[in-house]
Coordinates of C-alpha atoms in Angstrom, one line a residue:
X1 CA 25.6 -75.5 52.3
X2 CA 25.0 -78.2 50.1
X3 CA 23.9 -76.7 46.9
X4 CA 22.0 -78.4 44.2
X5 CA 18.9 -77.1 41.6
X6 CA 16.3 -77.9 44.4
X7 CA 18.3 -75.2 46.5
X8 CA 19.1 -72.5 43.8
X9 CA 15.5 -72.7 42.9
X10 CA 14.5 -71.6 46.7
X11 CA 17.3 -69.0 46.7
X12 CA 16.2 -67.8 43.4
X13 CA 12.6 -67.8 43.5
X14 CA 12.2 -69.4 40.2
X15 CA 10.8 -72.9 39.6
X16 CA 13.6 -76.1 39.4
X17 CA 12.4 -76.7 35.6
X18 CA 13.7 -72.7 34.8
X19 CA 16.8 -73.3 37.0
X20 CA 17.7 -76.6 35.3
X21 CA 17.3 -75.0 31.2
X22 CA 19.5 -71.4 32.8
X23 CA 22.3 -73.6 33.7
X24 CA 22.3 -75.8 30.6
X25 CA 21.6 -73.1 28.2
X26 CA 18.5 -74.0 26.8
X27 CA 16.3 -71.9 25.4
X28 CA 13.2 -70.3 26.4
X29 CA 14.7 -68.5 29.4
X30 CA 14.7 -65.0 29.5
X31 CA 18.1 -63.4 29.7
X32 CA 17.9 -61.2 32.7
X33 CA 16.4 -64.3 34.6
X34 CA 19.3 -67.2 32.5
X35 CA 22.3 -64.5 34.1
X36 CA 20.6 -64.0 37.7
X37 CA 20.4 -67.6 38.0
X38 CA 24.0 -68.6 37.0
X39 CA 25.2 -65.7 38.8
X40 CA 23.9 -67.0 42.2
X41 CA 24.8 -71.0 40.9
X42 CA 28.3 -69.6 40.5
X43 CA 28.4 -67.8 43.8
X44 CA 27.7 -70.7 45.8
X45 CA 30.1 -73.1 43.7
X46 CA 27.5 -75.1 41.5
X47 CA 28.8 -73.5 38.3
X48 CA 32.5 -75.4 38.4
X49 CA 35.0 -75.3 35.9
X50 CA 34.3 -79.1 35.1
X51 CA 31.3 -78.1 33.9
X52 CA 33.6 -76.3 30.6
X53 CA 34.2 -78.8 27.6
X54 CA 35.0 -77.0 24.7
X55 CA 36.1 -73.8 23.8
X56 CA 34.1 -71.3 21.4
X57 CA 36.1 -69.5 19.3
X58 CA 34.0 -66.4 18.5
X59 CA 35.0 -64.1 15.5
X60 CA 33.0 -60.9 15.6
X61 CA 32.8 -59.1 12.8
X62 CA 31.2 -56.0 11.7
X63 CA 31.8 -54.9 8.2
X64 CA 33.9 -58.5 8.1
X65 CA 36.7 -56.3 5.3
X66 CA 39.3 -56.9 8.1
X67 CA 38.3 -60.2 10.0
X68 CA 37.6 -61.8 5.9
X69 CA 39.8 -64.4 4.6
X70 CA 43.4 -62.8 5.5
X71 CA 46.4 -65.1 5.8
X72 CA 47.0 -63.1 9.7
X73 CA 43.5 -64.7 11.0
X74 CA 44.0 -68.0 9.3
X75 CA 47.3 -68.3 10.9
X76 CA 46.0 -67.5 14.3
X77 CA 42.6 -69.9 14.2
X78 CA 44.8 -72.7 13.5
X79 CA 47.2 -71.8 16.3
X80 CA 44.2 -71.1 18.4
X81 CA 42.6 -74.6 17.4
X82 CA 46.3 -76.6 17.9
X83 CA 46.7 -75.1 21.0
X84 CA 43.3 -76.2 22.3
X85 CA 43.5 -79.9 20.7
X86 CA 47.0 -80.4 22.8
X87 CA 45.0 -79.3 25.9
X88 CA 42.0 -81.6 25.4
X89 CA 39.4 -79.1 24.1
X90 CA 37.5 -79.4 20.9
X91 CA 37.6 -75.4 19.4
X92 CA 33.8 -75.0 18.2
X93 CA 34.1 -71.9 15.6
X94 CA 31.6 -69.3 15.6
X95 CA 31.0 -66.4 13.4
X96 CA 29.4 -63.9 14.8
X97 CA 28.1 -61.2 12.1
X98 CA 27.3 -57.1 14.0
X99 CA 24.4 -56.5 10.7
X100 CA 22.6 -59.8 11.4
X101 CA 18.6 -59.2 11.6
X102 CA 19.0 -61.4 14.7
X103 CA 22.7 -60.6 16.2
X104 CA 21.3 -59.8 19.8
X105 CA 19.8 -63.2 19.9
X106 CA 23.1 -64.5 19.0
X107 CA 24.9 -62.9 21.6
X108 CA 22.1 -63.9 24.3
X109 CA 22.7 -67.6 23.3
X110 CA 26.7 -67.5 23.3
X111 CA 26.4 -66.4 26.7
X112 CA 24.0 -68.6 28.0
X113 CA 26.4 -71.3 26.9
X114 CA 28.1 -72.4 30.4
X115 CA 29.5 -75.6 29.0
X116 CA 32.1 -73.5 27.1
X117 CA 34.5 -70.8 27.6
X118 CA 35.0 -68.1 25.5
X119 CA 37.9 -66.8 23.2
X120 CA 36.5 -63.9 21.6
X121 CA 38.5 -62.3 18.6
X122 CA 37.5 -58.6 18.6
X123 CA 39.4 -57.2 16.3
X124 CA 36.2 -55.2 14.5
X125 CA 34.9 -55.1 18.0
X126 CA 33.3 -51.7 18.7
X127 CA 33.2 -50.5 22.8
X128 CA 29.4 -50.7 22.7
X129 CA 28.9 -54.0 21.2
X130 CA 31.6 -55.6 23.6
X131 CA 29.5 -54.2 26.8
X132 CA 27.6 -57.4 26.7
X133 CA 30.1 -59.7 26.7
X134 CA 31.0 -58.4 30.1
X135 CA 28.0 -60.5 31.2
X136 CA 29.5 -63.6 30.4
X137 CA 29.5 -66.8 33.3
X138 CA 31.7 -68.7 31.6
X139 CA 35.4 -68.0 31.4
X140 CA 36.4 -65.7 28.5
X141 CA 39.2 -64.1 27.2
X142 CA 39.1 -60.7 24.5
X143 CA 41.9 -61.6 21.7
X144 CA 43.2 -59.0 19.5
X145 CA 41.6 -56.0 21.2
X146 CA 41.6 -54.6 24.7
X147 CA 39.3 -51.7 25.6
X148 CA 40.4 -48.5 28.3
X149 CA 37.2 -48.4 29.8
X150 CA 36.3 -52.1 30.3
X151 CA 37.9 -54.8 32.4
X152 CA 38.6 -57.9 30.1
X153 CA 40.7 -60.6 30.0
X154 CA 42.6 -59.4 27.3
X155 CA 45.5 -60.9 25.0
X156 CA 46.3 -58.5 22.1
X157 CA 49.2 -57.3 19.9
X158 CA 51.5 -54.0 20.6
X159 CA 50.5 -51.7 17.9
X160 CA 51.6 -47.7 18.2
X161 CA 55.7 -48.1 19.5
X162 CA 55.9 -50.9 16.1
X163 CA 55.0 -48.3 13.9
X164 CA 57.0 -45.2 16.1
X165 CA 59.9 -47.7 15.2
X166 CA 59.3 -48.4 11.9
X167 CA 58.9 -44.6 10.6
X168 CA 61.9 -43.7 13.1
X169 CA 63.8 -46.1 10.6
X170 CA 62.7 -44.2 7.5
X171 CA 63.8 -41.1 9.3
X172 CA 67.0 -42.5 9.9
X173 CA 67.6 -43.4 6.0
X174 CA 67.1 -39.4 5.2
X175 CA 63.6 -39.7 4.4
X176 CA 61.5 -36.6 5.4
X177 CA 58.2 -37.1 3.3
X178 CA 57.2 -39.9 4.2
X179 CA 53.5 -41.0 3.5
X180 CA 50.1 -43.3 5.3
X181 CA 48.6 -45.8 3.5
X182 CA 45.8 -45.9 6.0
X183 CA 42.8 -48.9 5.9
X184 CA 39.1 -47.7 4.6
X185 CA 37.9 -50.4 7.5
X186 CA 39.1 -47.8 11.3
X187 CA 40.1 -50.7 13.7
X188 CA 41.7 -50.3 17.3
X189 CA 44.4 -51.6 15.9
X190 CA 44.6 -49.7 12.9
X191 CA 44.1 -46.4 15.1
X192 CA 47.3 -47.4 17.2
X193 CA 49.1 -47.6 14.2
X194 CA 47.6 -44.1 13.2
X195 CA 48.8 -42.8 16.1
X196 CA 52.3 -44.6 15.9
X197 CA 52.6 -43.3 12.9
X198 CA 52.1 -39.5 13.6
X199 CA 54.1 -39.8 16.9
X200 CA 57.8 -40.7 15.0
X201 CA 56.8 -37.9 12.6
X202 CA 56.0 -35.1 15.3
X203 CA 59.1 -36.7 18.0
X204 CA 61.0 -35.3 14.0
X205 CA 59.7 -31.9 13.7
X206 CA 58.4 -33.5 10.3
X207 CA 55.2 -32.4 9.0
X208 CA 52.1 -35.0 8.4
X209 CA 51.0 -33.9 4.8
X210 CA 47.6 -34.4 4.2
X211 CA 48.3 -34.9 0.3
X212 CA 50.5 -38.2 1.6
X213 CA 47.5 -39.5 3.6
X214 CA 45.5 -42.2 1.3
X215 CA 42.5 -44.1 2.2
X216 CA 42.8 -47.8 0.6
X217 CA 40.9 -50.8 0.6
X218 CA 42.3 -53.5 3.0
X219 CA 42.2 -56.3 0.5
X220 CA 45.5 -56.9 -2.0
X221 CA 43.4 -56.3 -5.1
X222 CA 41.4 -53.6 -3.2
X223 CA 44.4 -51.4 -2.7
X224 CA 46.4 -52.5 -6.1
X225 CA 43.0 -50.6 -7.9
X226 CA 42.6 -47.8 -5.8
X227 CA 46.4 -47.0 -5.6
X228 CA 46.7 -47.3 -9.2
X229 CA 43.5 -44.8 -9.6
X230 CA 45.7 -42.2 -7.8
X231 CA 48.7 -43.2 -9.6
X232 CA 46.8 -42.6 -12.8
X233 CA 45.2 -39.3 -12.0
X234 CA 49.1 -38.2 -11.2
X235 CA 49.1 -38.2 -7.2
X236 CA 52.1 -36.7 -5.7
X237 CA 54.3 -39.3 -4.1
X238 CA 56.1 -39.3 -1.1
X239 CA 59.6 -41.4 -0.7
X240 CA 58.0 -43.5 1.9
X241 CA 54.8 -45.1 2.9
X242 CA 53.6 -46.8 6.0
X243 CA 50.9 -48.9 5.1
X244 CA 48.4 -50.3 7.8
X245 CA 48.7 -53.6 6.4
X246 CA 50.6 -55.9 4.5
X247 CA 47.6 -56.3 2.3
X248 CA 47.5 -52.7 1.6
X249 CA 51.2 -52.3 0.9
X250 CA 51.5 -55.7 -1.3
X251 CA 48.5 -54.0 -3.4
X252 CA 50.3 -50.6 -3.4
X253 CA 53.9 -52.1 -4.7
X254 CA 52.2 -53.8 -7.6
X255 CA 50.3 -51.1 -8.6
X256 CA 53.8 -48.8 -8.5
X257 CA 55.0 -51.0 -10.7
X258 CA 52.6 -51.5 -13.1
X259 CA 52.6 -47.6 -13.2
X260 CA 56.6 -48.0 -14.1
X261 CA 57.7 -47.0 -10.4
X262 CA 60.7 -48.6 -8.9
X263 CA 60.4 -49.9 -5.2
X264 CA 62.2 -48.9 -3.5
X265 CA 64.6 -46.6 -5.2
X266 CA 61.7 -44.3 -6.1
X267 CA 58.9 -45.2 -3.3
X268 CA 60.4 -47.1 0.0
X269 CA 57.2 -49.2 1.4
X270 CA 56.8 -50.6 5.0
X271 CA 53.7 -53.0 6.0
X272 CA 52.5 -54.9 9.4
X273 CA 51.7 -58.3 9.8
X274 CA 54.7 -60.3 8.4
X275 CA 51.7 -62.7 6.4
X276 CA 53.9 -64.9 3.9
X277 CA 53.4 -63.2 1.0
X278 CA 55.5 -60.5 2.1
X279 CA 58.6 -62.8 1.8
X280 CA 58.3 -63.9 -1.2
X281 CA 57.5 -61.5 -3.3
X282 CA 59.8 -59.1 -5.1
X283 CA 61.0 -56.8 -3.9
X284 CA 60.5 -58.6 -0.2
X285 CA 58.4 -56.1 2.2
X286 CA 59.8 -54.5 5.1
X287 CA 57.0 -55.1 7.4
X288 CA 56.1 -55.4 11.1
X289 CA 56.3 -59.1 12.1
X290 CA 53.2 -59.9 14.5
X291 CA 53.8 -63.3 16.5
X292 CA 50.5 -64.7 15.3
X293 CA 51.3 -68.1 16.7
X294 CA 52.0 -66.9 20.3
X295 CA 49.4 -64.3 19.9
X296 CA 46.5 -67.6 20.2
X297 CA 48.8 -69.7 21.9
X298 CA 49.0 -67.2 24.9
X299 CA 45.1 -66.7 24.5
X300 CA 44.5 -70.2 25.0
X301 CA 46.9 -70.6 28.2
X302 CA 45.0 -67.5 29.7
X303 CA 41.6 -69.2 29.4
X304 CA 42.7 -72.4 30.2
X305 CA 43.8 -70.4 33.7
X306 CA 40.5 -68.7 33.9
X307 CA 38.9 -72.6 33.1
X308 CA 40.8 -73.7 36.4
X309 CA 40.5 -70.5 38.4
X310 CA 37.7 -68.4 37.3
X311 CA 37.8 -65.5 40.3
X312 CA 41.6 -64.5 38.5
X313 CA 42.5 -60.5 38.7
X314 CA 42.3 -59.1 35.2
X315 CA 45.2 -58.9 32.4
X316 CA 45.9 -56.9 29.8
X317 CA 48.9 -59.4 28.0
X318 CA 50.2 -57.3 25.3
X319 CA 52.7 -59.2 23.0
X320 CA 55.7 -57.4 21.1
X321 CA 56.1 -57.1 17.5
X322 CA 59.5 -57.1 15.7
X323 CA 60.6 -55.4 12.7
X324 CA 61.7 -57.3 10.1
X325 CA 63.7 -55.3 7.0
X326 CA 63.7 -56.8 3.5
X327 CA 64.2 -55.2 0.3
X328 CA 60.9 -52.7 -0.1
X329 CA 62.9 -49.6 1.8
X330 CA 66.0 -47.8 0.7
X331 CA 67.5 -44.6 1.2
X332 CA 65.9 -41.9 -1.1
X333 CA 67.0 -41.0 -4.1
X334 CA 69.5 -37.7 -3.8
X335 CA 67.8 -34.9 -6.1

């Protein structure tokens, strides 16, 4: 059947003029009716992935303390956007805030965009608020978040077995105390770690002791106050900490230091991300090195897939971290 907007407005029941603004996104269509119609235009092969000439970059965020100005997300946008340009797709970025008075008319809009596909970083990305997005005509891929219950296109980091690793290391160097520096923000990704985290300590038969579990800030100068608070106030410290980020672990080590603690021969300190910082500074930080590049480069490639073939089975692609040691972690001290 040759199909045109003549034809999809007889199949659809709704006038050529309502058709014509679903299809290009305009507004003034009601949702239900924009996705019925693009539905059906896709169905009978109007919808084609010619139609797709740029690719929104969407960064959700919800309290925004994670997705802010971090040195991990600028990293990965500008892979993201390289990646794209050598493909021949302008990157259109698009914050998207969860608190905006008008967020559900956001969301309606940036799925009523067929001219675009989707890369959708959902790294504050609750299970309810990514339901929607399920919706979505054009191609799209979930980056930095993958979700048990709902079948995305997904491209995300391995979070739990890094940090099983990492404290297995620090069990291996004798230490038995061994402390969480855990984010005030609760990602996904953050709860992996959580649960990495506890895992090497139990597979140990070593207790998780509640007076070793602190709650920071995920921000440098966030954690540098709030450590130093407890440091003040004469916390007990463990030999070790994990820290959920390398934000939260840079802050930590400073404020040790100002508080006349030696890193590592008193406190051993581990962080995740591998942002730049982390080599530099002194002592370096043993941290969890995240392929940021690879991480957007792979998210591109999958959508450019999806742009070509859009009926694709759905992947989970979960890239690998590696451990990188540097000077923060040492055996502890014999008593």
């Amino acid at each position: 059947m040759k199909i045109n907007i003549k034809k999809l407005s007889e199949l659809s029941g709704f006038s050529a003029a309502t058709v014509s603004n679903a299809l290009n996104g305009k507004r003034g269509v009601n949702h239900d009716t924009a996705q019925q119609i693009l539905a059906l235009a896709r169905e009978y092969g109007y919808v084609a992935s010619s139609r797709i000439q740029s690719i929104r970059l969407v960064m959700y965020r919800n309290s925004g303390e994670v997705c802010s100005d971090a040195p991990f997300f600028s990293t990965l946008i500008e892979s993201i956007e390289n990646e794209s340009r050598k493909n021949g797709y302008e990157t259109k970025l698009v914050n998207l805030y969860r608190q905006e008075s008008d967020y559900e008319e956001q969301v309606e809009d940036l799925l009523s965009d067929t001219s675009s596909a989707m890369l959708l970083i959902g790294t504050e990305l609750s299970e309810e608020d990514a339901k929607p997005f399920l919706q979505a005509q054009m191609p799209l891929v979930l980056l930095d978040c993958a979700f048990e219950n709902l079948p995305f296109q997904c491209v995300l980091m391995e979070n739990e077995n890094s940090v099983a690793e990492a404290v297995r290391g620090l069990i291996a160097k004798g230490h038995r105390d061994i402390g969480y520096l855990h984010g005030s923000v609760r990602t996904r990704n953050f709860t992996c770690r959580a649960n990495g985290y506890r895992r090497a300590m139990f597979e140990h038969g070593l207790p998780v002791k509640d007076e070793f579990q602190f709650e920071m800030p995920v921000s440098i100068t966030g954690a540098y106050e709030a450590f130093g608070r407890l440091l003040e106030q004469g916390a007990a410290l463990p030999t070790a900490f994990f820290a959920d980020n390398d934000m939260i672990a840079l802050g930590a080590m400073q404020a040790l230091q100002k508080y006349k603690y030696r890193v590592p021969e008193d406190v051993s300190m581990i962080g995740f991300d591998d942002i730049d910082f982390s080599e530099v500074c002194a002592p370096g930080l043993t941290t969890i090195h995240v392929y940021k590049k690879e991480l957007g480069q792979t998210a591109v490639r999958r959508l450019l897939e999806l742009i070509r073939e859009p009926e694709q089975a759905k992947m989970r692609i979960q890239i690998y971290n590696k451990l990188i040691e540097r000077g923060s972690v040492a055996k502890p001290r014999a008593e």
